[in-house]
Coordinates of C-alpha atoms in Angstrom, one line a residue:
M1 CA -21.1 -22.7 -33.3
L2 CA -24.6 -21.2 -33.6
L3 CA -24.4 -20.0 -30.0
N4 CA -21.0 -18.3 -30.7
K5 CA -22.4 -16.5 -33.7
N6 CA -25.5 -15.3 -31.8
S7 CA -23.3 -14.2 -28.9
K8 CA -21.0 -12.2 -31.3
F9 CA -24.1 -10.7 -33.0
L10 CA -25.6 -9.6 -29.6
D11 CA -22.2 -8.1 -28.5
T12 CA -22.0 -6.1 -31.8
Y13 CA -25.6 -5.0 -31.5
L14 CA -25.2 -3.8 -27.9
R15 CA -22.0 -1.9 -28.8
R16 CA -23.8 -0.1 -31.6
V17 CA -26.7 0.8 -29.3
K18 CA -24.3 2.0 -26.6
N19 CA -22.3 4.1 -29.1
F20 CA -25.5 5.7 -30.5
F21 CA -26.9 6.8 -27.1
R22 CA -23.4 7.8 -25.9
K23 CA -23.1 10.3 -28.7
K24 CA -26.7 11.6 -28.3
L25 CA -26.4 12.0 -24.5
K26 CA -23.1 13.7 -24.8
F27 CA -24.6 16.3 -27.2
Y28 CA -28.1 16.8 -25.6
S29 CA -27.8 16.2 -21.9
S30 CA -28.0 19.5 -20.0
K31 CA -29.6 20.9 -16.9
W32 CA -32.4 22.5 -18.9
I33 CA -33.5 19.1 -20.3
T34 CA -33.5 17.9 -16.7
L35 CA -35.6 20.9 -15.7
S36 CA -38.1 20.2 -18.5
I37 CA -38.4 16.6 -17.6
D38 CA -39.0 17.5 -13.9
I39 CA -41.8 19.9 -15.0
F40 CA -43.3 17.2 -17.2
L41 CA -43.2 14.7 -14.3
I42 CA -45.0 17.0 -11.9
N43 CA -47.7 17.4 -14.5
I44 CA -48.0 13.7 -15.0
S45 CA -48.1 13.2 -11.2
F46 CA -50.9 15.7 -11.0
L47 CA -53.0 13.9 -13.7
F48 CA -52.4 10.6 -11.8
S49 CA -53.5 12.3 -8.5
C50 CA -56.7 13.5 -10.1
L51 CA -57.4 10.0 -11.6
I52 CA -56.8 8.3 -8.2
I53 CA -59.2 10.7 -6.4
S54 CA -61.9 10.5 -9.1
E55 CA -61.5 6.7 -9.3
G56 CA -60.3 6.7 -12.9
S57 CA -62.5 9.5 -14.4
L58 CA -61.7 13.2 -14.7
N59 CA -64.9 15.1 -13.7
T60 CA -63.3 18.5 -14.3
Y61 CA -63.6 20.3 -17.6
V62 CA -60.7 20.2 -20.0
G63 CA -60.3 23.9 -19.8
V64 CA -60.1 23.9 -15.9
L65 CA -57.6 21.0 -16.1
M66 CA -55.4 23.1 -18.5
Y67 CA -55.5 26.0 -16.1
Q68 CA -54.5 23.7 -13.2
L69 CA -51.6 22.2 -15.2
S70 CA -50.4 25.6 -16.2
L71 CA -50.4 26.6 -12.6
I72 CA -48.6 23.4 -11.6
S73 CA -45.9 24.1 -14.3
L74 CA -45.4 27.7 -13.1
I75 CA -45.1 26.6 -9.4
G76 CA -42.7 23.8 -10.4
L77 CA -40.6 26.1 -12.5
F78 CA -40.3 28.6 -9.6
S79 CA -39.5 25.9 -7.0
F80 CA -36.9 24.1 -9.1
L81 CA -35.1 27.3 -10.0
V82 CA -35.1 28.3 -6.3
V83 CA -33.8 24.9 -5.0
G84 CA -31.6 24.2 -8.0
S85 CA -32.5 20.5 -8.0
Y86 CA -32.1 20.3 -11.8
K87 CA -28.4 21.3 -11.6
G88 CA -27.1 17.9 -10.4
V89 CA -25.2 15.7 -12.8
I90 CA -27.8 12.9 -13.2
R91 CA -25.2 10.2 -14.0
H92 CA -23.7 10.9 -10.5
T93 CA -26.9 11.0 -8.6
G94 CA -26.5 10.4 -4.9
T95 CA -28.1 11.0 -1.5
R96 CA -27.6 14.7 -1.7
D97 CA -29.4 14.9 -5.0
G98 CA -32.3 12.9 -3.6
Y99 CA -32.5 15.4 -0.7
N100 CA -32.6 18.3 -3.2
V101 CA -35.5 16.7 -5.1
L102 CA -37.3 16.1 -1.8
V103 CA -36.9 19.8 -0.9
A104 CA -38.1 20.9 -4.3
A105 CA -41.2 18.7 -4.2
T106 CA -42.0 19.9 -0.7
L107 CA -41.8 23.5 -1.9
V108 CA -44.2 22.7 -4.8
S109 CA -46.7 21.1 -2.5
S110 CA -46.4 23.9 0.1
I111 CA -47.3 26.5 -2.5
L112 CA -50.2 24.4 -3.7
L113 CA -51.4 24.0 -0.1
F114 CA -51.2 27.8 0.3
L115 CA -53.4 28.2 -2.8
V116 CA -55.9 25.5 -1.7
F117 CA -56.5 27.3 1.6
T118 CA -56.6 30.7 -0.1
I119 CA -59.2 29.5 -2.6
K120 CA -61.2 27.8 0.2
Y121 CA -61.4 30.7 2.6
F122 CA -61.3 33.7 0.3
G123 CA -63.2 32.3 -2.6
I124 CA -60.8 33.5 -5.3
I125 CA -60.0 31.6 -8.5
E126 CA -62.9 29.2 -8.1
S127 CA -62.4 27.9 -11.6
I128 CA -59.1 26.1 -10.6
R129 CA -60.1 24.8 -7.2
I130 CA -57.8 21.9 -6.2
E131 CA -58.7 19.2 -3.6
L132 CA -56.5 18.8 -0.6
S133 CA -56.3 15.1 -1.1
V134 CA -55.0 15.7 -4.7
V135 CA -52.2 17.9 -3.3
I136 CA -51.1 15.2 -0.8
I137 CA -51.1 12.4 -3.4
H138 CA -49.4 14.7 -5.9
Y139 CA -46.6 15.3 -3.4
L140 CA -45.9 11.6 -2.8
L141 CA -46.0 10.9 -6.6
N142 CA -43.7 13.8 -7.3
V143 CA -41.0 12.5 -4.9
F144 CA -41.4 8.9 -6.3
F145 CA -41.2 9.9 -10.0
M146 CA -38.5 12.5 -9.7
I147 CA -36.1 10.5 -7.6
N148 CA -36.6 7.2 -9.5
S149 CA -36.3 8.9 -12.9
R150 CA -32.8 10.1 -11.8
Y151 CA -31.7 6.7 -10.7
A152 CA -33.2 5.1 -13.8
F153 CA -31.2 7.5 -16.0
K154 CA -28.1 6.9 -13.9
S155 CA -28.5 3.1 -14.4
F156 CA -29.0 3.6 -18.1
F157 CA -26.0 5.9 -18.4
I158 CA -23.8 3.3 -16.5
F159 CA -25.1 0.6 -19.0
I160 CA -24.3 2.6 -22.2
T161 CA -20.9 3.9 -20.9
N162 CA -19.7 0.5 -19.8
N163 CA -17.3 -0.7 -22.5
S164 CA -17.4 -4.3 -21.3
V165 CA -20.4 -6.4 -22.4
N166 CA -19.6 -9.4 -20.3
S167 CA -19.7 -8.9 -16.5
R168 CA -16.8 -9.7 -14.2
N169 CA -18.2 -11.3 -11.1
I170 CA -16.6 -10.5 -7.8
L171 CA -17.0 -10.9 -4.0
I172 CA -16.4 -8.1 -1.4
Y173 CA -14.9 -9.3 1.9
G174 CA -16.3 -6.9 4.5
A175 CA -19.9 -5.9 4.8
G176 CA -19.3 -2.7 6.7
E177 CA -19.1 1.0 5.6
S178 CA -15.9 0.5 3.7
G179 CA -17.4 -2.5 1.8
F180 CA -20.5 -0.5 0.8
I181 CA -18.4 2.4 -0.5
V182 CA -16.3 -0.1 -2.6
Y183 CA -19.6 -1.6 -3.9
N184 CA -20.8 1.8 -5.1
A185 CA -17.4 2.5 -6.7
L186 CA -17.5 -0.8 -8.6
K187 CA -21.0 0.0 -9.8
R188 CA -19.9 3.4 -11.1
D189 CA -16.9 2.1 -13.0
T190 CA -17.5 2.5 -16.7
K191 CA -14.4 0.6 -17.9
N192 CA -15.3 -2.7 -16.5
N193 CA -18.7 -4.4 -16.1
Y194 CA -18.4 -5.5 -12.4
K195 CA -21.1 -7.5 -10.8
V196 CA -20.9 -8.0 -7.1
V197 CA -22.2 -11.5 -6.4
G198 CA -22.1 -11.1 -2.6
F199 CA -20.5 -9.7 0.5
L200 CA -18.5 -11.9 2.8
D201 CA -18.2 -11.2 6.6
D202 CA -17.2 -12.9 9.8
D203 CA -20.0 -11.2 11.9
I204 CA -22.7 -13.7 12.6
T205 CA -25.3 -10.9 13.0
K206 CA -24.9 -10.0 9.3
F207 CA -25.3 -13.4 7.7
D208 CA -28.0 -13.8 5.1
K209 CA -28.9 -10.1 5.3
K210 CA -28.7 -7.9 2.1
I211 CA -27.0 -4.7 1.1
D212 CA -28.8 -3.2 -1.9
Q213 CA -30.3 -6.6 -2.6
V214 CA -26.8 -8.2 -2.5
K215 CA -26.6 -11.1 0.0
I216 CA -24.1 -11.2 2.8
F217 CA -22.5 -14.7 3.2
N218 CA -20.6 -16.4 5.9
S219 CA -17.0 -16.3 4.7
Q220 CA -16.4 -19.8 6.1
N221 CA -19.1 -21.2 3.8
I222 CA -17.6 -20.1 0.5
T223 CA -16.3 -23.2 -1.3
S224 CA -14.5 -23.7 -4.6
S225 CA -17.8 -25.1 -6.1
F226 CA -19.6 -21.9 -5.0
I227 CA -16.9 -19.8 -6.7
D228 CA -17.0 -21.9 -9.9
N229 CA -20.8 -22.0 -10.1
H230 CA -21.1 -18.2 -9.8
K231 CA -18.1 -17.7 -12.1
I232 CA -16.4 -15.4 -9.6
K233 CA -13.1 -13.9 -10.7
E234 CA -12.0 -11.5 -8.0
L235 CA -12.1 -11.1 -4.2
V236 CA -11.8 -7.5 -2.9
V237 CA -10.8 -7.3 0.7
S238 CA -12.4 -4.1 2.1
I239 CA -11.6 -4.0 5.8
Q240 CA -10.0 -0.8 7.2
N241 CA -7.0 -1.3 9.6
I242 CA -6.9 -5.0 8.8
S243 CA -4.1 -6.8 10.6
P244 CA -1.5 -8.6 8.4
S245 CA -2.3 -11.8 10.2
K246 CA -6.0 -11.5 9.2
L247 CA -5.1 -10.6 5.7
L248 CA -2.8 -13.6 5.6
E249 CA -5.6 -15.8 6.8
I250 CA -8.0 -14.5 4.1
S251 CA -5.4 -14.8 1.3
D252 CA -4.6 -18.4 2.4
S253 CA -8.3 -19.3 2.3
F254 CA -8.9 -18.0 -1.2
I255 CA -5.6 -17.9 -3.0
K256 CA -5.8 -21.5 -4.2
T257 CA -9.2 -21.0 -5.7
N258 CA -7.8 -19.1 -8.7
L259 CA -9.5 -15.9 -7.4
E260 CA -7.6 -12.7 -8.0
V261 CA -7.3 -11.3 -4.5
K262 CA -7.2 -7.5 -4.2
I263 CA -7.1 -5.1 -1.3
V264 CA -8.6 -1.6 -0.7
P265 CA -6.2 1.1 0.4
P266 CA -6.3 2.8 3.8
L267 CA -9.0 5.5 4.3
K268 CA -6.4 8.3 4.4
S269 CA -5.6 7.7 0.7
W270 CA -9.2 8.1 -0.4
V271 CA -10.3 11.2 -2.2
D272 CA -13.2 13.1 -0.6
G273 CA -14.1 10.0 1.4
T274 CA -14.5 7.8 -1.8
V275 CA -12.3 5.1 -3.0
K276 CA -11.6 4.9 -6.8
V277 CA -11.6 1.6 -8.6
N278 CA -8.0 2.1 -9.8
Q279 CA -6.9 2.4 -6.1
I280 CA -7.9 -1.3 -5.5
K281 CA -4.7 -3.2 -6.0
K282 CA -3.6 -6.8 -6.1
I283 CA -2.3 -8.1 -2.8
K284 CA 1.5 -8.0 -2.8
I285 CA 3.8 -10.2 -0.8
T286 CA 4.7 -7.2 1.3
D287 CA 1.0 -7.2 2.5
L288 CA 1.5 -10.7 3.9
L289 CA 4.3 -10.2 6.3
G290 CA 2.2 -11.6 9.1
R291 CA 2.9 -8.8 11.5
A292 CA 1.9 -5.2 12.0
S293 CA 4.3 -2.6 10.5
I294 CA 6.3 -0.5 12.9
K295 CA 5.1 3.1 12.7
I296 CA 7.3 5.8 14.2
V297 CA 6.2 9.4 14.5
N298 CA 8.9 11.3 16.3
P299 CA 9.1 15.1 16.1
I300 CA 12.6 14.9 17.7
I301 CA 13.9 13.5 14.4
K302 CA 13.0 16.7 12.6
N303 CA 14.7 18.8 15.3
K304 CA 17.8 16.7 15.2
L305 CA 18.2 16.8 11.4
S306 CA 17.2 20.5 10.9
G307 CA 20.0 22.5 9.5
K308 CA 22.5 19.6 9.5
R309 CA 25.0 18.4 6.9
I310 CA 24.3 14.6 6.6
L311 CA 26.6 12.0 4.9
I312 CA 25.2 8.7 3.7
T313 CA 27.5 5.9 2.6
G314 CA 26.2 3.2 0.2
A315 CA 23.7 5.9 -0.8
A316 CA 22.9 4.2 -4.2
G317 CA 21.9 0.9 -2.6
S318 CA 18.4 -0.2 -1.7
I319 CA 18.8 0.8 2.0
G320 CA 21.0 3.8 1.4
S321 CA 18.8 5.2 -1.3
E322 CA 15.6 4.9 0.9
I323 CA 17.4 6.6 3.8
T324 CA 18.3 9.4 1.4
R325 CA 14.7 9.7 0.3
Q326 CA 13.4 9.9 3.8
L327 CA 16.2 12.4 4.9
S328 CA 15.5 14.6 1.9
D329 CA 12.0 15.4 3.3
Y330 CA 13.6 17.2 6.3
D331 CA 15.0 20.7 6.6
Y332 CA 18.7 19.7 6.2
E333 CA 21.5 21.9 5.2
Q334 CA 23.2 19.4 2.8
L335 CA 23.1 15.8 1.9
I336 CA 26.4 14.2 0.9
L337 CA 25.9 10.9 -1.0
I338 CA 28.8 8.4 -1.3
D339 CA 28.8 5.2 -3.3
Q340 CA 31.2 3.3 -5.6
A341 CA 28.4 2.4 -8.1
E342 CA 28.4 5.3 -10.5
S343 CA 25.2 4.6 -12.5
P344 CA 22.8 3.9 -9.6
L345 CA 24.2 7.0 -7.8
Y346 CA 23.5 9.1 -10.9
D347 CA 20.0 7.7 -11.1
L348 CA 19.3 8.6 -7.4
Q349 CA 20.7 12.1 -8.0
Q350 CA 18.4 12.7 -10.9
E351 CA 15.4 11.3 -9.0
L352 CA 16.1 13.8 -6.2
I353 CA 16.5 16.7 -8.6
Q354 CA 13.2 15.8 -10.3
N355 CA 11.5 15.9 -6.9
N356 CA 12.9 19.4 -6.3
K357 CA 15.4 18.3 -3.7
H358 CA 18.3 20.7 -3.4
H359 CA 21.8 20.9 -1.8
I360 CA 22.7 17.3 -2.8
I361 CA 26.3 16.4 -3.3
S362 CA 27.0 13.0 -5.1
L363 CA 30.5 11.6 -4.7
V364 CA 31.8 8.4 -6.3
A365 CA 34.2 7.0 -3.8
G366 CA 35.1 3.8 -1.8
I367 CA 34.9 4.0 2.0
Q368 CA 38.1 1.9 2.3
D369 CA 40.1 4.8 0.8
R370 CA 41.2 6.7 4.0
N371 CA 42.7 9.6 2.1
K372 CA 39.6 10.2 0.1
M373 CA 37.3 9.9 3.1
D374 CA 39.5 12.3 5.0
E375 CA 39.4 14.7 2.2
I376 CA 35.5 14.5 2.0
F377 CA 35.1 15.0 5.8
E378 CA 37.6 17.9 5.7
M379 CA 35.7 19.6 2.9
Y380 CA 32.0 19.1 4.0
R381 CA 32.3 18.6 7.8
P382 CA 29.2 16.4 8.2
H383 CA 27.3 16.6 11.4
K384 CA 25.7 13.2 11.0
V385 CA 26.8 9.9 9.2
Y386 CA 24.5 7.1 8.1
H387 CA 26.7 4.1 7.2
A388 CA 24.9 1.7 4.9
A389 CA 27.8 0.7 2.6
A390 CA 28.6 -3.0 2.9
Y391 CA 29.0 -6.2 1.0
K392 CA 26.0 -8.4 1.9
H393 CA 25.8 -11.4 -0.5
V394 CA 26.6 -14.4 1.7
P395 CA 27.7 -17.0 -0.9
L396 CA 29.9 -14.5 -2.8
M397 CA 31.6 -13.2 0.4
E398 CA 32.3 -16.8 1.5
Y399 CA 34.8 -17.1 -1.4
N400 CA 36.0 -13.5 -1.1
P401 CA 37.0 -12.9 2.5
Y402 CA 39.6 -10.3 1.5
E403 CA 37.0 -8.0 -0.1
A404 CA 34.5 -8.6 2.7
I405 CA 37.0 -7.6 5.4
K406 CA 38.3 -4.7 3.3
T407 CA 34.8 -3.1 2.9
N408 CA 32.8 -4.3 5.9
I409 CA 35.5 -4.0 8.5
L410 CA 38.3 -1.7 7.2
G411 CA 35.7 0.6 5.5
T412 CA 33.7 0.9 8.7
K413 CA 36.8 1.4 10.8
T414 CA 38.0 4.2 8.5
L415 CA 34.6 6.0 8.7
V416 CA 34.4 5.6 12.5
D417 CA 38.0 6.9 13.0
I418 CA 37.5 9.9 10.7
S419 CA 34.1 10.7 12.3
V420 CA 35.9 10.9 15.7
K421 CA 38.6 13.0 14.2
Y422 CA 36.1 15.6 12.8
N423 CA 33.8 15.5 15.8
V424 CA 30.8 14.1 14.0
E425 CA 27.7 14.5 16.2
S426 CA 26.2 11.0 15.5
F427 CA 27.2 7.9 13.6
V428 CA 24.5 5.3 12.7
M429 CA 25.7 2.0 11.4
I430 CA 23.3 -0.4 9.5
S431 CA 24.0 -4.0 10.5
T432 CA 22.2 -7.3 9.9
D433 CA 20.8 -10.2 11.8
K434 CA 23.4 -12.3 10.0
A435 CA 25.9 -10.8 12.5
V436 CA 24.2 -12.8 15.2
N437 CA 26.0 -16.1 15.9
P438 CA 27.4 -15.8 12.3
T439 CA 27.9 -18.9 10.2
N440 CA 29.5 -17.0 7.2
I441 CA 32.1 -14.5 6.3
M442 CA 29.6 -11.7 5.6
G443 CA 27.9 -12.1 9.0
A444 CA 31.3 -12.3 10.8
T445 CA 32.6 -9.1 9.2
K446 CA 29.4 -7.3 10.1
R447 CA 29.7 -8.5 13.7
T448 CA 33.3 -7.3 13.8
A449 CA 32.2 -3.9 12.5
E450 CA 29.5 -3.8 15.3
L451 CA 32.3 -4.6 17.9
Y452 CA 34.5 -1.8 16.6
V453 CA 31.7 0.7 16.8
S454 CA 30.9 -0.5 20.4
C455 CA 34.6 -0.2 21.3
L456 CA 34.8 3.4 20.1
S457 CA 31.6 4.2 22.0
N458 CA 33.4 3.1 25.2
Q459 CA 36.2 5.6 24.6
K460 CA 35.8 9.3 25.5
N461 CA 34.9 11.2 22.3
T462 CA 32.1 13.6 21.2
T463 CA 30.6 11.3 18.6
K464 CA 27.5 9.3 19.5
F465 CA 27.7 5.8 17.9
T466 CA 24.5 3.7 17.3
T467 CA 24.0 0.4 15.5
T468 CA 20.7 -0.9 14.0
R469 CA 20.3 -4.6 13.4
F470 CA 17.4 -5.9 11.3
G471 CA 16.5 -8.9 9.1
N472 CA 15.9 -9.3 5.4
V473 CA 14.5 -6.3 3.6
L474 CA 11.7 -7.0 1.0
G475 CA 12.6 -5.8 -2.4
S476 CA 16.2 -4.9 -1.7
N477 CA 19.0 -5.8 -4.1
G478 CA 19.8 -9.5 -3.7
S479 CA 16.5 -10.2 -1.8
V480 CA 14.7 -13.4 -2.6
I481 CA 11.6 -11.5 -3.7
P482 CA 13.0 -9.9 -6.8
L483 CA 14.7 -13.2 -7.7
F484 CA 11.3 -15.0 -7.5
E485 CA 9.6 -12.3 -9.5
K486 CA 12.2 -12.7 -12.3
Q487 CA 11.8 -16.5 -12.3
I488 CA 8.0 -16.2 -12.4
Q489 CA 8.2 -13.9 -15.4
K490 CA 10.3 -16.4 -17.2
R491 CA 8.1 -19.3 -16.0
L492 CA 11.1 -20.9 -14.4
P493 CA 10.9 -23.0 -11.2
L494 CA 11.5 -21.0 -8.1
T495 CA 14.7 -21.9 -6.3
V496 CA 14.6 -22.4 -2.6
T497 CA 17.7 -23.6 -0.8
H498 CA 15.9 -25.7 1.8
K499 CA 12.2 -26.5 2.5
D500 CA 12.5 -25.5 6.1
I501 CA 14.6 -22.3 5.8
T502 CA 13.0 -19.3 7.5
R503 CA 13.8 -15.6 7.6
Y504 CA 12.6 -12.4 9.3
F505 CA 11.2 -9.8 6.8
M506 CA 10.5 -6.1 6.9
T507 CA 9.9 -3.4 4.3
I508 CA 12.6 -1.0 3.1
Q509 CA 10.6 2.0 4.4
E510 CA 10.2 0.4 7.8
A511 CA 13.9 -0.4 8.0
C512 CA 15.0 3.1 7.2
N513 CA 12.4 4.6 9.5
L514 CA 14.0 2.6 12.3
V515 CA 17.5 3.8 11.2
L516 CA 16.4 7.5 11.5
E517 CA 14.7 6.8 14.9
A518 CA 17.8 5.1 16.2
G519 CA 19.9 8.1 15.5
T520 CA 17.9 10.1 18.1
M521 CA 17.7 7.4 20.8
G522 CA 20.1 6.6 23.7
S523 CA 23.4 8.0 24.7
G524 CA 25.6 6.0 22.3
G525 CA 26.9 2.4 21.9
E526 CA 23.5 0.8 21.7
I527 CA 22.5 -1.9 19.2
Y528 CA 18.8 -1.5 18.3
I529 CA 16.7 -4.5 17.3
F530 CA 12.9 -4.7 17.1
D531 CA 10.0 -7.1 17.3
M532 CA 9.9 -8.6 13.8
G533 CA 7.1 -11.0 14.6
K534 CA 7.4 -14.6 13.5
S535 CA 10.0 -15.7 11.0
V536 CA 8.5 -16.8 7.6
K537 CA 9.3 -19.9 5.6
I538 CA 10.8 -19.0 2.3
F539 CA 9.0 -22.0 0.7
D540 CA 5.7 -20.6 1.8
I541 CA 6.6 -17.2 0.3
A542 CA 7.5 -18.9 -3.0
K543 CA 4.1 -20.6 -3.1
K544 CA 2.2 -17.4 -2.3
M545 CA 4.0 -15.5 -5.0
I546 CA 3.1 -18.1 -7.5
Y547 CA -0.6 -17.9 -6.6
L548 CA -0.5 -14.0 -6.4
S549 CA 0.8 -14.1 -10.0
G550 CA -2.4 -15.9 -11.1
L551 CA -0.6 -19.2 -11.5
N552 CA -0.8 -22.6 -9.8
Y553 CA 1.8 -24.6 -7.9
P554 CA 3.1 -27.0 -9.0
E555 CA 1.1 -27.2 -12.2
D556 CA 2.2 -23.9 -13.7
I557 CA 5.4 -23.3 -11.8
D558 CA 7.2 -25.7 -9.5
I559 CA 9.6 -25.0 -6.6
K560 CA 13.1 -26.5 -6.8
I561 CA 15.1 -27.2 -3.6
S562 CA 18.7 -26.3 -4.5
G563 CA 20.4 -27.0 -1.2
L564 CA 21.9 -24.6 1.3
R565 CA 24.5 -22.2 -0.1
P566 CA 27.9 -21.7 1.4
G567 CA 27.7 -20.0 4.8
E568 CA 23.9 -20.1 4.8
K569 CA 21.9 -21.3 7.9
L570 CA 18.3 -22.4 8.2
Y571 CA 17.2 -19.6 10.5
E572 CA 18.3 -16.2 11.6
E573 CA 18.5 -14.8 15.2
L574 CA 18.1 -11.4 16.6
L575 CA 20.3 -11.8 19.7
A576 CA 23.7 -13.4 20.0
N577 CA 24.7 -15.9 22.7
G578 CA 25.1 -14.0 26.0
E579 CA 23.1 -11.0 24.8
N580 CA 19.9 -9.9 26.5
K581 CA 17.4 -7.2 25.4
M582 CA 16.0 -4.1 27.1
R583 CA 12.9 -2.2 26.2
T584 CA 12.8 1.4 24.9
H585 CA 10.1 4.0 24.8
H586 CA 8.8 2.3 21.6
K587 CA 7.2 -1.0 22.4
K588 CA 8.4 -2.6 19.2
I589 CA 12.1 -1.4 19.5
M590 CA 14.6 -3.0 21.9
I591 CA 18.2 -2.6 22.8
A592 CA 20.6 -5.6 22.6
K593 CA 22.5 -5.7 25.9
L594 CA 25.9 -6.8 24.9
K595 CA 27.9 -9.5 26.7
D596 CA 31.1 -8.5 28.4
I597 CA 34.2 -8.5 26.1
D598 CA 37.8 -7.5 26.4
W599 CA 37.7 -4.1 24.5
N600 CA 41.4 -3.7 24.3
D601 CA 42.0 -7.2 22.8
T602 CA 39.1 -6.7 20.4
I603 CA 40.5 -3.4 19.1
T604 CA 44.0 -4.8 18.9
N605 CA 42.8 -7.8 16.8
I606 CA 40.7 -5.6 14.5
E607 CA 43.5 -3.2 13.9
E608 CA 45.8 -6.2 13.0
L609 CA 43.2 -7.6 10.7
S610 CA 42.7 -4.2 9.0
R611 CA 46.5 -3.6 8.7
E612 CA 47.5 -7.0 7.5
N613 CA 44.5 -8.0 5.4
Q614 CA 46.2 -7.4 2.1
F615 CA 49.2 -9.5 3.1
M616 CA 47.3 -12.5 4.6
T617 CA 46.1 -15.7 3.1
D618 CA 42.4 -16.6 3.4
Y619 CA 43.3 -19.1 6.0
E620 CA 45.0 -16.4 8.1
R621 CA 42.2 -13.9 7.6
V622 CA 39.4 -16.2 8.6
S623 CA 41.3 -17.6 11.5
L624 CA 41.8 -14.1 12.9
L625 CA 38.2 -13.3 12.2
K626 CA 37.1 -16.3 14.3
K627 CA 39.4 -15.1 17.1
I628 CA 37.6 -11.7 17.1
V629 CA 34.2 -13.3 16.9
P630 CA 34.4 -16.5 19.0
E631 CA 30.7 -17.5 18.2
Y632 CA 31.5 -17.5 14.5
I633 CA 31.1 -21.2 13.4
S634 CA 31.2 -21.8 9.7
N635 CA 28.3 -23.7 8.1
N636 CA 28.3 -25.5 4.8
S637 CA 31.5 -23.7 4.0
I638 CA 35.1 -24.4 2.9
H639 CA 36.1 -22.7 6.2
E640 CA 34.6 -25.4 8.4
K641 CA 38.0 -27.0 8.7
L642 CA 39.2 -24.1 10.8
D643 CA 36.5 -24.9 13.5
K644 CA 37.7 -28.5 13.6
I645 CA 41.3 -27.4 14.1
S646 CA 40.3 -25.0 17.0
I647 CA 38.5 -27.9 18.7

């Protein structure tokens, strides 16, 4: 109890002291005060120089000493005004300020040396003769006092402006240039009292060395007891161009120690070569994909989209809206946005308007409505179509095959046919890895849509058709990540369908970048896939998200295995049975080489399914779907009985 009272009293006292000096310094601090202090310091330095030479006693008369000090003051005033060393903001003293002080001190000593030799050889002003040794010592003391006074004031200012009394101990991972810059940024921060306990590194040559008296440790030797003993709260990863696999390794090493793991942004986002403390962010699950992001810089995209009327279906969805955002940065003629969801489409429209994007047409319509689509194409005559509209929730579609076929197949067929009718230049369809060896209605309908696009590509028409196929998109509507985030906020157990279930992941920006690139590649009919690295266990993602939220598994939040959902499979694939892959000019992007199929039979069956869908039973719909997509084998679904019948 007594310790708590003393601690509170000390905290209150320190705050009052800080507030007092904060107000005084805000009122009094100016460059003229700095100039006065510098002149005072060079006079003190001169007195010390004389004392050192005379071994502690001043042999000169007081009158002569006053003349000498007056001369020193005038020389100092002239030198400081010429160099401008007093103009620097003391609280932000850096290397450049130290250099200016050095120049000013050198100028003072140079003028004094000139006077020393003038007096010696011409015999003038004998009453203020100054020894050469005094000038040399005076120069050294000047540099020492003036530079250190600035850093002392800077440290004092950091102390009084720091609103936090108790320090927050942290470690910096990376003892290179980036780590040192982050260290200085943390020292300058006035909102938090950061204390860097040490640097961590993997370079054996740096172990046990020091940066500004802060020790560099071997990252492998940092244990939970070390973290607890030093009361460390944060780990800041400051390694430029760090690979996702390395970041994953670091996070896995420290995430269970209750450390808050943060990461420094890339160098390109720094301001004037300096990182700000508020730019250091918590590691997100998107940082831990375990693979390098695909980066595409293609000037052809700009040329292909310049002056074009571009139509995007499903524009209000997570993929469609990001495609729209990326397209809005190009010099297009018009963007035509189509979606059935009124409110999300309105929100997207307002976002684009607020970002000064113009020539945007937002239309509420369903892609299954042939008359409406024909009317839109007739009115706006788009040059390019990006087709992102689709039903994608696997369990829901398993019980709603009519709607899945109506949107994913009939809707795609409608857009493809009308694009051919109006001589659209290019048509890019967004597919999914669930279309590969599908085990559910959603995947089978998307695979059927892929087949229809491929069929039309084999016919003679002016439209170039392209399909992009990718895995799960982090943060998209229906993605597991937002679901986990909501469950964590409510402190509910995270639901995972199977402990061994795995998925490929990519970011929304990455997926849409691929879509735009695909629109410029090939001659038409290709299905583009890309190297997505290793598939990731959903169970592992759930655990990492718990730790990244500052909680512990299973003490704070548990993970519940709920069982595979209807149509769900343990792992996804990028290539179907009988498909091979071919490389493109981009090392991460490949083309799925389709197996041979009977195009005429495929089109006939798709047309029958589209025409008769509304009159069929679910049994008939799914049976015909399995005929179109022979590799479609239902899993954990009410439709498994159809596979048994076919056998």
